[in-house]
Amino acid sequence: MEAESAGALAIVVSGPSGSGKTTLVKHLMLRYPRSHFSISATTRALRGEEIDGVDYRFLSREDFLALRDAGGLLEWAEVHGQFYGTPRSEVVPHLQDGRHVFLDIDVQGALSVKEALGERAFLLFVLPPDLATLEGRLRGRGTDAEAIVALRMRNALAELARLPGFEAVVVNRDLPAMVDDALALIEARRRNLAAWLEDGGRDFVREAFGVELAQDR
Ligand code: 5GP
Protein backbone atom coordinates (compact mmCIF):
# COMPACT_ATOMS: atom_id res chain seq x y z
CA MET A 1 0.00 0.00 0.00
CA GLU A 2 1.32 3.45 -0.87
CA ALA A 3 2.12 5.57 2.13
CA GLU A 4 -0.52 8.18 1.39
CA SER A 5 -3.45 6.01 0.37
CA ALA A 6 -5.14 6.48 3.75
CA GLY A 7 -5.70 9.87 5.32
CA ALA A 8 -4.74 12.09 2.43
CA LEU A 9 -3.74 15.57 3.57
CA ALA A 10 -3.43 18.98 2.02
CA ILE A 11 0.15 19.65 3.16
CA VAL A 12 0.69 23.37 3.12
CA VAL A 13 4.35 24.34 3.20
CA SER A 14 4.87 27.99 4.01
CA GLY A 15 7.63 30.21 5.22
CA PRO A 16 9.57 33.24 4.10
CA SER A 17 10.71 33.42 0.46
CA GLY A 18 14.22 31.98 0.51
CA SER A 19 13.48 29.55 3.35
CA GLY A 20 13.87 26.54 1.07
CA LYS A 21 10.20 25.54 1.11
CA THR A 22 10.09 24.87 -2.64
CA THR A 23 13.08 22.51 -2.40
CA LEU A 24 11.49 20.81 0.60
CA VAL A 25 8.24 20.22 -1.31
CA LYS A 26 10.16 18.71 -4.25
CA HIS A 27 11.91 16.25 -1.95
CA LEU A 28 8.74 15.34 -0.06
CA MET A 29 6.95 14.64 -3.33
CA LEU A 30 9.63 12.10 -4.26
CA ARG A 31 8.75 10.25 -1.05
CA TYR A 32 5.02 10.32 -1.85
CA PRO A 33 4.95 9.40 -5.54
CA ARG A 34 1.16 9.56 -5.90
CA SER A 35 0.95 13.02 -4.39
CA HIS A 36 -0.15 16.06 -6.35
CA PHE A 37 1.38 19.54 -6.44
CA SER A 38 -1.22 22.27 -6.38
CA ILE A 39 -0.48 24.69 -9.21
CA SER A 40 -1.51 28.15 -8.11
CA ALA A 41 -3.04 30.79 -10.32
CA THR A 42 -1.24 34.13 -10.38
CA THR A 43 -1.35 37.49 -12.10
CA ARG A 44 2.39 38.06 -11.83
CA ALA A 45 4.61 37.85 -14.90
CA LEU A 46 6.39 34.65 -15.84
CA ARG A 47 10.00 34.60 -14.49
CA GLY A 48 13.12 32.96 -15.87
CA GLU A 49 12.54 29.36 -16.87
CA GLU A 50 9.01 29.11 -15.52
CA ILE A 51 6.40 27.35 -17.62
CA ASP A 52 2.71 28.23 -17.72
CA GLY A 53 0.66 25.34 -16.33
CA VAL A 54 3.69 23.82 -14.59
CA ASP A 55 4.95 26.44 -12.13
CA TYR A 56 1.79 28.53 -12.09
CA ARG A 57 -1.24 29.19 -14.20
CA PHE A 58 -0.39 32.70 -15.36
CA LEU A 59 -3.64 34.64 -15.70
CA SER A 60 -4.60 38.20 -16.55
CA ARG A 61 -6.12 40.17 -13.67
CA GLU A 62 -9.47 39.89 -15.39
CA ASP A 63 -9.33 36.10 -15.72
CA PHE A 64 -8.07 35.72 -12.16
CA LEU A 65 -10.95 37.77 -10.77
CA ALA A 66 -13.46 35.87 -12.91
CA LEU A 67 -12.17 32.55 -11.55
CA ARG A 68 -12.34 33.89 -8.01
CA ASP A 69 -15.86 35.29 -8.46
CA ALA A 70 -17.06 31.97 -9.86
CA GLY A 71 -15.99 30.31 -6.59
CA GLY A 72 -13.09 28.52 -8.30
CA LEU A 73 -10.50 29.43 -5.67
CA LEU A 74 -10.04 27.70 -2.33
CA GLU A 75 -8.16 30.78 -1.13
CA TRP A 76 -6.51 33.80 -2.68
CA ALA A 77 -4.28 36.62 -1.52
CA GLU A 78 -2.42 39.65 -2.74
CA VAL A 79 1.32 39.11 -2.35
CA HIS A 80 3.91 41.69 -3.46
CA GLY A 81 1.14 43.56 -5.30
CA GLN A 82 0.04 40.55 -7.37
CA PHE A 83 -2.85 38.11 -6.96
CA TYR A 84 -2.16 34.47 -6.10
CA GLY A 85 -4.76 31.79 -5.49
CA THR A 86 -5.27 28.08 -5.09
CA PRO A 87 -7.75 26.64 -7.58
CA ARG A 88 -10.24 24.37 -5.83
CA SER A 89 -9.72 21.85 -8.66
CA GLU A 90 -6.03 21.54 -7.70
CA VAL A 91 -6.88 20.27 -4.23
CA VAL A 92 -10.32 18.82 -3.58
CA PRO A 93 -10.53 16.09 -6.29
CA HIS A 94 -7.04 14.81 -5.43
CA LEU A 95 -7.83 14.52 -1.73
CA GLN A 96 -11.00 12.67 -2.64
CA ASP A 97 -8.81 10.35 -4.66
CA GLY A 98 -6.68 9.61 -1.59
CA ARG A 99 -3.62 11.61 -2.68
CA HIS A 100 -1.69 14.04 -0.58
CA VAL A 101 -1.71 17.50 -2.12
CA PHE A 102 1.29 19.78 -1.57
CA LEU A 103 0.76 23.53 -1.53
CA ASP A 104 3.63 26.03 -1.65
CA ILE A 105 1.75 29.17 -0.67
CA ASP A 106 2.14 32.16 1.61
CA VAL A 107 1.21 32.28 5.29
CA GLN A 108 -2.07 34.10 4.71
CA GLY A 109 -3.10 31.46 2.17
CA ALA A 110 -2.09 28.64 4.49
CA LEU A 111 -4.37 29.92 7.23
CA SER A 112 -7.25 30.22 4.75
CA VAL A 113 -6.70 26.64 3.57
CA LYS A 114 -6.89 25.53 7.20
CA GLU A 115 -10.20 27.35 7.56
CA ALA A 116 -11.54 25.75 4.39
CA LEU A 117 -10.31 22.18 4.97
CA GLY A 118 -9.98 21.79 8.75
CA GLU A 119 -8.35 18.52 9.77
CA ARG A 120 -7.68 17.69 6.12
CA ALA A 121 -5.04 20.44 6.05
CA PHE A 122 -1.62 20.23 7.67
CA LEU A 123 0.28 23.49 7.99
CA LEU A 124 4.06 23.13 8.01
CA PHE A 125 6.33 26.14 8.44
CA VAL A 126 9.89 26.28 7.07
CA LEU A 127 12.34 28.49 8.94
CA PRO A 128 15.68 29.51 7.47
CA PRO A 129 18.56 28.85 9.90
CA ASP A 130 19.39 32.54 10.41
CA LEU A 131 18.94 36.05 9.00
CA ALA A 132 22.17 36.10 6.97
CA THR A 133 21.29 32.84 5.21
CA LEU A 134 17.82 34.15 4.43
CA GLU A 135 19.19 37.33 2.87
CA GLY A 136 21.85 35.36 1.00
CA ARG A 137 19.18 33.10 -0.49
CA LEU A 138 17.02 36.04 -1.56
CA ARG A 139 20.01 37.59 -3.33
CA GLY A 140 21.22 34.27 -4.65
CA ARG A 141 18.36 34.13 -7.09
CA GLY A 142 19.91 37.09 -8.85
CA THR A 143 16.76 37.89 -10.79
CA ASP A 144 15.41 40.72 -8.67
CA ALA A 145 16.35 44.39 -8.21
CA GLU A 146 17.69 45.67 -4.87
CA ALA A 147 14.38 47.32 -3.94
CA ILE A 148 12.59 44.02 -4.52
CA VAL A 149 15.09 42.14 -2.36
CA ALA A 150 14.52 44.69 0.43
CA LEU A 151 10.74 44.35 0.05
CA ARG A 152 10.99 40.56 0.15
CA MET A 153 13.17 40.77 3.24
CA ARG A 154 10.54 42.87 5.04
CA ASN A 155 7.80 40.50 3.92
CA ALA A 156 9.89 37.50 4.97
CA LEU A 157 10.22 38.82 8.51
CA ALA A 158 6.50 39.64 8.64
CA GLU A 159 5.70 36.09 7.49
CA LEU A 160 8.07 34.68 10.09
CA ALA A 161 6.16 36.47 12.83
CA ARG A 162 3.07 34.45 11.92
CA LEU A 163 4.68 31.11 12.75
CA PRO A 164 2.45 30.56 15.83
CA GLY A 165 -0.59 30.00 13.57
CA PHE A 166 1.03 26.84 12.16
CA GLU A 167 0.88 23.23 13.29
CA ALA A 168 4.49 22.17 12.79
CA VAL A 169 7.88 23.66 11.97
CA VAL A 170 11.16 22.55 10.44
CA VAL A 171 14.42 24.51 10.41
CA ASN A 172 16.39 24.42 7.18
CA ARG A 173 19.92 23.86 8.52
CA ASP A 174 20.58 20.85 6.38
CA LEU A 175 18.36 19.58 3.55
CA PRO A 176 18.32 15.80 4.28
CA ALA A 177 17.67 16.41 7.98
CA MET A 178 14.87 18.86 7.18
CA VAL A 179 13.25 16.36 4.78
CA ASP A 180 13.42 13.63 7.44
CA ASP A 181 11.93 15.95 10.05
CA ALA A 182 9.09 16.93 7.74
CA LEU A 183 8.34 13.29 6.84
CA ALA A 184 8.21 12.36 10.52
CA LEU A 185 5.82 15.24 11.20
CA ILE A 186 3.53 14.31 8.31
CA GLU A 187 3.40 10.67 9.37
CA ALA A 188 2.72 11.63 12.99
CA ARG A 189 -0.04 13.94 11.84
CA ARG A 190 -1.71 11.20 9.86
CA ARG A 191 -1.96 9.19 13.05
CA ASN A 192 -3.41 12.13 14.92
CA LEU A 193 -6.78 11.24 16.42
CA ALA A 194 -8.85 13.94 14.77
CA ALA A 195 -7.49 13.06 11.35
CA TRP A 196 -8.18 9.38 11.97
CA LEU A 197 -11.76 10.09 13.09
CA GLU A 198 -12.41 12.19 9.99
CA ASP A 199 -10.88 9.56 7.79
CA GLY A 200 -13.41 6.86 8.57
CA GLY A 201 -12.49 6.15 12.20
CA ARG A 202 -15.80 7.49 13.44
CA ASP A 203 -17.68 5.17 11.07
CA PHE A 204 -15.45 2.27 12.11
CA VAL A 205 -16.26 2.79 15.82
CA ARG A 206 -19.97 3.07 15.03
CA GLU A 207 -20.05 -0.06 12.88
CA ALA A 208 -17.72 -2.20 14.99
CA PHE A 209 -18.90 -1.20 18.46
CA GLY A 210 -22.25 0.50 17.98
CA VAL A 211 -20.94 3.62 19.71
CA GLU A 212 -21.61 7.08 18.26
CA LEU A 213 -18.68 9.32 19.16
CA ALA A 214 -19.37 12.96 20.09
CA GLN A 215 -18.25 15.58 17.55
CA ASP A 216 -16.21 17.57 20.05
CA ARG A 217 -12.97 16.23 21.37
P1 5GP B 1 6.61 33.96 -6.15
O1 5GP B 1 6.09 35.11 -6.93
O2 5GP B 1 7.99 34.20 -5.59
O3 5GP B 1 6.53 32.67 -6.91
O4 5GP B 1 5.65 33.77 -4.89
C1 5GP B 1 5.42 34.83 -4.04
C2 5GP B 1 4.64 34.36 -2.83
O5 5GP B 1 3.31 33.96 -3.19
C3 5GP B 1 5.28 33.16 -2.15
O6 5GP B 1 5.28 33.40 -0.73
C4 5GP B 1 4.35 32.05 -2.49
O7 5GP B 1 4.37 31.04 -1.50
C5 5GP B 1 3.01 32.76 -2.55
N1 5GP B 1 2.01 32.00 -3.28
C6 5GP B 1 2.18 31.22 -4.37
N2 5GP B 1 1.03 30.66 -4.74
C7 5GP B 1 0.09 31.07 -3.87
C8 5GP B 1 -1.32 30.80 -3.72
O8 5GP B 1 -1.95 30.06 -4.45
N3 5GP B 1 -1.94 31.41 -2.70
C9 5GP B 1 -1.30 32.22 -1.83
N4 5GP B 1 -2.01 32.76 -0.84
N5 5GP B 1 0.02 32.49 -1.94
C10 5GP B 1 0.71 31.93 -2.94
Coordinates of C-alpha atoms and ligand atoms in Angstrom, one line a residue:
M1 CA 0.0 0.0 0.0
E2 CA 1.3 3.4 -0.9
A3 CA 2.1 5.6 2.1
E4 CA -0.5 8.2 1.4
S5 CA -3.5 6.0 0.4
A6 CA -5.1 6.5 3.7
G7 CA -5.7 9.9 5.3
A8 CA -4.7 12.1 2.4
L9 CA -3.7 15.6 3.6
A10 CA -3.4 19.0 2.0
I11 CA 0.1 19.6 3.2
V12 CA 0.7 23.4 3.1
V13 CA 4.3 24.3 3.2
S14 CA 4.9 28.0 4.0
G15 CA 7.6 30.2 5.2
P16 CA 9.6 33.2 4.1
S17 CA 10.7 33.4 0.5
G18 CA 14.2 32.0 0.5
S19 CA 13.5 29.5 3.3
G20 CA 13.9 26.5 1.1
K21 CA 10.2 25.5 1.1
T22 CA 10.1 24.9 -2.6
T23 CA 13.1 22.5 -2.4
L24 CA 11.5 20.8 0.6
V25 CA 8.2 20.2 -1.3
K26 CA 10.2 18.7 -4.2
H27 CA 11.9 16.2 -1.9
L28 CA 8.7 15.3 -0.1
M29 CA 6.9 14.6 -3.3
L30 CA 9.6 12.1 -4.3
R31 CA 8.8 10.3 -1.0
Y32 CA 5.0 10.3 -1.8
P33 CA 4.9 9.4 -5.5
R34 CA 1.2 9.6 -5.9
S35 CA 0.9 13.0 -4.4
H36 CA -0.1 16.1 -6.4
F37 CA 1.4 19.5 -6.4
S38 CA -1.2 22.3 -6.4
I39 CA -0.5 24.7 -9.2
S40 CA -1.5 28.2 -8.1
A41 CA -3.0 30.8 -10.3
T42 CA -1.2 34.1 -10.4
T43 CA -1.3 37.5 -12.1
R44 CA 2.4 38.1 -11.8
A45 CA 4.6 37.9 -14.9
L46 CA 6.4 34.7 -15.8
R47 CA 10.0 34.6 -14.5
G48 CA 13.1 33.0 -15.9
E49 CA 12.5 29.4 -16.9
E50 CA 9.0 29.1 -15.5
I51 CA 6.4 27.4 -17.6
D52 CA 2.7 28.2 -17.7
G53 CA 0.7 25.3 -16.3
V54 CA 3.7 23.8 -14.6
D55 CA 5.0 26.4 -12.1
Y56 CA 1.8 28.5 -12.1
R57 CA -1.2 29.2 -14.2
F58 CA -0.4 32.7 -15.4
L59 CA -3.6 34.6 -15.7
S60 CA -4.6 38.2 -16.6
R61 CA -6.1 40.2 -13.7
E62 CA -9.5 39.9 -15.4
D63 CA -9.3 36.1 -15.7
F64 CA -8.1 35.7 -12.2
L65 CA -11.0 37.8 -10.8
A66 CA -13.5 35.9 -12.9
L67 CA -12.2 32.5 -11.5
R68 CA -12.3 33.9 -8.0
D69 CA -15.9 35.3 -8.5
A70 CA -17.1 32.0 -9.9
G71 CA -16.0 30.3 -6.6
G72 CA -13.1 28.5 -8.3
L73 CA -10.5 29.4 -5.7
L74 CA -10.0 27.7 -2.3
E75 CA -8.2 30.8 -1.1
W76 CA -6.5 33.8 -2.7
A77 CA -4.3 36.6 -1.5
E78 CA -2.4 39.7 -2.7
V79 CA 1.3 39.1 -2.4
H80 CA 3.9 41.7 -3.5
G81 CA 1.1 43.6 -5.3
Q82 CA 0.0 40.6 -7.4
F83 CA -2.8 38.1 -7.0
Y84 CA -2.2 34.5 -6.1
G85 CA -4.8 31.8 -5.5
T86 CA -5.3 28.1 -5.1
P87 CA -7.8 26.6 -7.6
R88 CA -10.2 24.4 -5.8
S89 CA -9.7 21.9 -8.7
E90 CA -6.0 21.5 -7.7
V91 CA -6.9 20.3 -4.2
V92 CA -10.3 18.8 -3.6
P93 CA -10.5 16.1 -6.3
H94 CA -7.0 14.8 -5.4
L95 CA -7.8 14.5 -1.7
Q96 CA -11.0 12.7 -2.6
D97 CA -8.8 10.3 -4.7
G98 CA -6.7 9.6 -1.6
R99 CA -3.6 11.6 -2.7
H100 CA -1.7 14.0 -0.6
V101 CA -1.7 17.5 -2.1
F102 CA 1.3 19.8 -1.6
L103 CA 0.8 23.5 -1.5
D104 CA 3.6 26.0 -1.7
I105 CA 1.8 29.2 -0.7
D106 CA 2.1 32.2 1.6
V107 CA 1.2 32.3 5.3
Q108 CA -2.1 34.1 4.7
G109 CA -3.1 31.5 2.2
A110 CA -2.1 28.6 4.5
L111 CA -4.4 29.9 7.2
S112 CA -7.3 30.2 4.7
V113 CA -6.7 26.6 3.6
K114 CA -6.9 25.5 7.2
E115 CA -10.2 27.3 7.6
A116 CA -11.5 25.8 4.4
L117 CA -10.3 22.2 5.0
G118 CA -10.0 21.8 8.8
E119 CA -8.4 18.5 9.8
R120 CA -7.7 17.7 6.1
A121 CA -5.0 20.4 6.0
F122 CA -1.6 20.2 7.7
L123 CA 0.3 23.5 8.0
L124 CA 4.1 23.1 8.0
F125 CA 6.3 26.1 8.4
V126 CA 9.9 26.3 7.1
L127 CA 12.3 28.5 8.9
P128 CA 15.7 29.5 7.5
P129 CA 18.6 28.9 9.9
D130 CA 19.4 32.5 10.4
L131 CA 18.9 36.0 9.0
A132 CA 22.2 36.1 7.0
T133 CA 21.3 32.8 5.2
L134 CA 17.8 34.2 4.4
E135 CA 19.2 37.3 2.9
G136 CA 21.8 35.4 1.0
R137 CA 19.2 33.1 -0.5
L138 CA 17.0 36.0 -1.6
R139 CA 20.0 37.6 -3.3
G140 CA 21.2 34.3 -4.6
R141 CA 18.4 34.1 -7.1
G142 CA 19.9 37.1 -8.9
T143 CA 16.8 37.9 -10.8
D144 CA 15.4 40.7 -8.7
A145 CA 16.4 44.4 -8.2
E146 CA 17.7 45.7 -4.9
A147 CA 14.4 47.3 -3.9
I148 CA 12.6 44.0 -4.5
V149 CA 15.1 42.1 -2.4
A150 CA 14.5 44.7 0.4
L151 CA 10.7 44.3 0.0
R152 CA 11.0 40.6 0.1
M153 CA 13.2 40.8 3.2
R154 CA 10.5 42.9 5.0
N155 CA 7.8 40.5 3.9
A156 CA 9.9 37.5 5.0
L157 CA 10.2 38.8 8.5
A158 CA 6.5 39.6 8.6
E159 CA 5.7 36.1 7.5
L160 CA 8.1 34.7 10.1
A161 CA 6.2 36.5 12.8
R162 CA 3.1 34.4 11.9
L163 CA 4.7 31.1 12.7
P164 CA 2.5 30.6 15.8
G165 CA -0.6 30.0 13.6
F166 CA 1.0 26.8 12.2
E167 CA 0.9 23.2 13.3
A168 CA 4.5 22.2 12.8
V169 CA 7.9 23.7 12.0
V170 CA 11.2 22.5 10.4
V171 CA 14.4 24.5 10.4
N172 CA 16.4 24.4 7.2
R173 CA 19.9 23.9 8.5
D174 CA 20.6 20.9 6.4
L175 CA 18.4 19.6 3.6
P176 CA 18.3 15.8 4.3
A177 CA 17.7 16.4 8.0
M178 CA 14.9 18.9 7.2
V179 CA 13.2 16.4 4.8
D180 CA 13.4 13.6 7.4
D181 CA 11.9 16.0 10.1
A182 CA 9.1 16.9 7.7
L183 CA 8.3 13.3 6.8
A184 CA 8.2 12.4 10.5
L185 CA 5.8 15.2 11.2
I186 CA 3.5 14.3 8.3
E187 CA 3.4 10.7 9.4
A188 CA 2.7 11.6 13.0
R189 CA 0.0 13.9 11.8
R190 CA -1.7 11.2 9.9
R191 CA -2.0 9.2 13.0
N192 CA -3.4 12.1 14.9
L193 CA -6.8 11.2 16.4
A194 CA -8.8 13.9 14.8
A195 CA -7.5 13.1 11.3
W196 CA -8.2 9.4 12.0
L197 CA -11.8 10.1 13.1
E198 CA -12.4 12.2 10.0
D199 CA -10.9 9.6 7.8
G200 CA -13.4 6.9 8.6
G201 CA -12.5 6.2 12.2
R202 CA -15.8 7.5 13.4
D203 CA -17.7 5.2 11.1
F204 CA -15.4 2.3 12.1
V205 CA -16.3 2.8 15.8
R206 CA -20.0 3.1 15.0
E207 CA -20.0 -0.1 12.9
A208 CA -17.7 -2.2 15.0
F209 CA -18.9 -1.2 18.5
G210 CA -22.3 0.5 18.0
V211 CA -20.9 3.6 19.7
E212 CA -21.6 7.1 18.3
L213 CA -18.7 9.3 19.2
A214 CA -19.4 13.0 20.1
Q215 CA -18.2 15.6 17.6
D216 CA -16.2 17.6 20.1
R217 CA -13.0 16.2 21.4
Ligands
5GP1 P1 6.6 34.0 -6.1 O1 6.1 35.1 -6.9 O2 8.0 34.2 -5.6 O3 6.5 32.7 -6.9 O4 5.6 33.8 -4.9 C1 5.4 34.8 -4.0 C2 4.6 34.4 -2.8 O5 3.3 34.0 -3.2 C3 5.3 33.2 -2.1 O6 5.3 33.4 -0.7 C4 4.4 32.1 -2.5 O7 4.4 31.0 -1.5 C5 3.0 32.8 -2.5 N1 2.0 32.0 -3.3 C6 2.2 31.2 -4.4 N2 1.0 30.7 -4.7 C7 0.1 31.1 -3.9 C8 -1.3 30.8 -3.7 O8 -1.9 30.1 -4.5 N3 -1.9 31.4 -2.7 C9 -1.3 32.2 -1.8 N4 -2.0 32.8 -0.8 N5 0.0 32.5 -1.9 C10 0.7 31.9 -2.9

